């Protein structure tokens, strides 16, 4: 008897508290920029695909919902032939973003991904790839890597000497001597 | 430690017993300690180039200061005291790696070595994680090295392993180190195809991503994403152990699977790069029917469940059914066919010549007194005589073993100077160019000749005569003396006899490739004579195909007899198992006659010449899509396991044959549900194959109640790889044939050696992880190396000498040439030839002529001549051929074959067709 009265009292008190229910979608909640929502693939500042198909996001993913296949263009630049995320499995943990060495894969503030058909939650590269750099402007992996790609020969990456001339007998050029 | 002396060493103050004569690195790794290293390799020993393996050594208990030594260059002598964890040693190692990394490119994400990189592993092991060096990195240009190996020189840490393997271990000559100081460069003197047949091992030998697998690059997958299973190479008779890896339904690469008795750390390029035939888009995936109406041909597939009843009705109406087996198909497949058609109607899918040679070999090894050595033992033989086998091209890994065996006698020289074998630089300095006795008798020059003490050139008969002469010199009771042996040959025979007699462990090698039984017999006689003298003589025969030995042990008449049966009207239906009989083995007209039987049913994986004449084709699994057993040339039965579940109706050949038998109500056939069922049937029925059942653990075997996963525990994309087709994940395939599972779940530790799907251990992601699977580094795998040997010489076994009639000396003729088959590692084996990388290395059909003959015919090098039945051949001048001989490549795709060796009309007569 007493417990019932207690419960009624509690309900009564709640009637005077402020409302927390948000009238979504009319009213938009505040989403912090580091929110882990829909995953995208970004491009580097030159507008090329950032993803180098290294498979690190795929192996980091605890639910194994990322699958891709690496391929190369004619000049040694590696990129994904296909890149698929099964969002019906994704738990938005952000491990893929943490694992990505190129800032290609990023989680965004968009969480409105509801679908009536589960199959529609399978996103391919064309659904994932955006045209900008996303959260991380500036970084271009291929400008740092030693691999040569179109428009960047050996020795033209950041912090690189020109390629060694093997036929030369002169001792190596040291940084301090320049 | 089988009778070897042990010494006590102290690691971190703890005493350990280790085998005498090792270095500290080897000893510590064997004890299970982790010491980072780069330049040391278990098969290539130490040179002390990288300075990564530093440890602290103390003089005695009282010494607390100690000094830094390189563990790979310090003997594990009695009483040695070391510390791996000493702070100064730890710091030293960390600075070594930091310094190695100063020039290292920022490449891991796009580096094919990533995830199985020894440099990554060692960097993590030493704790270097942050780049402090701010100066510029030196860069290099890469080279084009051919279709097998990719070059990315920026990643080099100058450990020298590649040159030491390629030049010192494998005898390569077109590779080296160039430049000086931090400019050193490892490659060829200019762009070009790496010539050595073992170049693919650079991929595993190099601890970094300088050399990577170029075929893998085209469908790149990380090691952690590959589904793998223990497998056996199908591209020659040696049966090297391999690890094929699959992803998304296609095979991505082959890696070496360490087997201490066979391939050790290395396989040949045919074995590594021959796999892509499996991914061929023309593979049969469903049963096919081919109907011929007049001129027109119609192909169609069968609906599910239709084909077996259809075959049943054919077989029931047939007037006699015969089966053609295959030296490339598993024991189980051949056995199932033999059961279906009956023992008398089962024919070996090989020519009479080859079948007879293989039967002789089985008899000699099974009943004779000489032991057939494993490749590991081959390496330890100190005098070798090769009769008529171009090993580099017919049994490549054996040629690599012989390059080590010639170091046996010089090793005594070094031992006399007290230089341990592991001190590789010192050892090679001490032995200089000394080589132990290796004698090669072959019709033409071979790649191994540079390692030989002397070579002999002659027709197959003359080589056999040389062999008989050697045997007779060793034992008077052996047939001989050989009459009219030319002076040179007889003095060579004496030299060889003396070398074999004085050796501690002599070895005689021959094989089936020249199709000359006298060679087999001569080799046996030499080995028998040596055994009589009390020598532990070894006798090796190279078998032509991966299961030639198994097929021969099963028995059956050769293919020519099958044709007779068909022509006599005793059979009108032929079932052919995994064999393209039109493309080899038999004269084309004979094969065609056989294929014109009323019903031809083919069970195979790829279209070939035979399949165009078959009425029904059943899609068979390749080695990667099914499980089974092969017997290698040593007589070792080895199990290979299904790597992935193929698409379509593909299944093991034995399962197709079983389905037919079940439908036809054969007694016992419905009991063949799993591989174990058929293995136990065959080992019970065929006396020589009793031990096959012990080749690997049965299906019911479990580790801690669990199966062994084919997928690494980091396998990715499980819930996404098939999601494009259907978001609901399919049930994983089941495996009723083995203790392995198509899953990443299961037993996480080390399984028994025949079941090791990949080498991986915590902190050891690269191929170097093998050391965690061996109780002694470079020794057998834990629990013994995989496979069971079927041949062991019995106590006091005796066998009569062969060759009451020694062959007549070869006499050259004026108008004709005696053509011998010339084998090519890339081209002479049909399955690997279908792989694009290998296809790029196959020579165009040619005829090898002596300069004298070519001059007489007035055909210059490169001139194209028409020579029936072979077709167009370009002329190659080969000064090594003896008089009266010509060479024609064996089994090249597109070359119309006849069985060689044979007399051919001198091409001069046919020359008109040329340019
Ligand atoms: S981790 Fe980044 S670069 Fe690597 S595959 Fe994933 S998205 Fe691409
Ligand atoms: S060699 Fe190893 S450490 Fe170097 S880039 Fe390749 S994976 Fe990374
Ligand atoms: S290429 Fe590889 S094996 Fe050769 S020295 Fe460089 S790192 Fe060592
Ligand atoms: S030697 Fe023979 S068995 Fe070994 S890898 Fe080469 S082809 Fe395969
Ligand atoms: S492993 Fe000892 S110095 Fe390289």
mmCIF file of C-alpha atoms and ligand atoms in Angstrom, chain B residues 104 107-108 111 113-114 117 119-120 155 208-209, ligand 2:
data_model
loop_
_atom_site.group_PDB
_atom_site.id
_atom_site.type_symbol
_atom_site.label_atom_id
_atom_site.label_comp_id
_atom_site.label_asym_id
_atom_site.label_seq_id
_atom_site.Cartn_x
_atom_site.Cartn_y
_atom_site.Cartn_z
ATOM 1 C CA UNK B 104 62.979 3.976 -44.611
ATOM 2 C CA UNK B 107 55.230 3.078 -47.160
ATOM 3 C CA UNK B 108 53.609 0.491 -44.879
ATOM 4 C CA UNK B 111 53.673 -1.936 -49.058
ATOM 5 C CA UNK B 113 55.019 -6.720 -47.061
ATOM 6 C CA UNK B 114 52.825 -4.932 -44.524
ATOM 7 C CA UNK B 117 56.928 -7.724 -42.491
ATOM 8 C CA UNK B 119 61.059 -5.235 -40.259
ATOM 9 C CA UNK B 120 57.716 -4.217 -38.763
ATOM 10 C CA UNK B 155 62.749 -0.035 -48.412
ATOM 11 C CA UNK B 208 61.391 -5.933 -45.938
ATOM 12 C CA UNK B 209 59.168 -5.031 -48.833
HETATM 13 S S1 LIG C 2 59.074 -3.020 -45.595
HETATM 14 FE FE1 LIG C 2 57.834 -3.335 -43.773
HETATM 15 S S2 LIG C 2 58.239 -1.578 -42.534
HETATM 16 FE FE2 LIG C 2 58.897 -1.077 -44.596
HETATM 17 S S3 LIG C 2 57.175 -0.119 -45.599
HETATM 18 FE FE3 LIG C 2 57.031 -2.277 -46.044
HETATM 19 S S4 LIG C 2 55.723 -3.094 -44.426
HETATM 20 FE FE4 LIG C 2 56.430 -1.111 -43.742
#
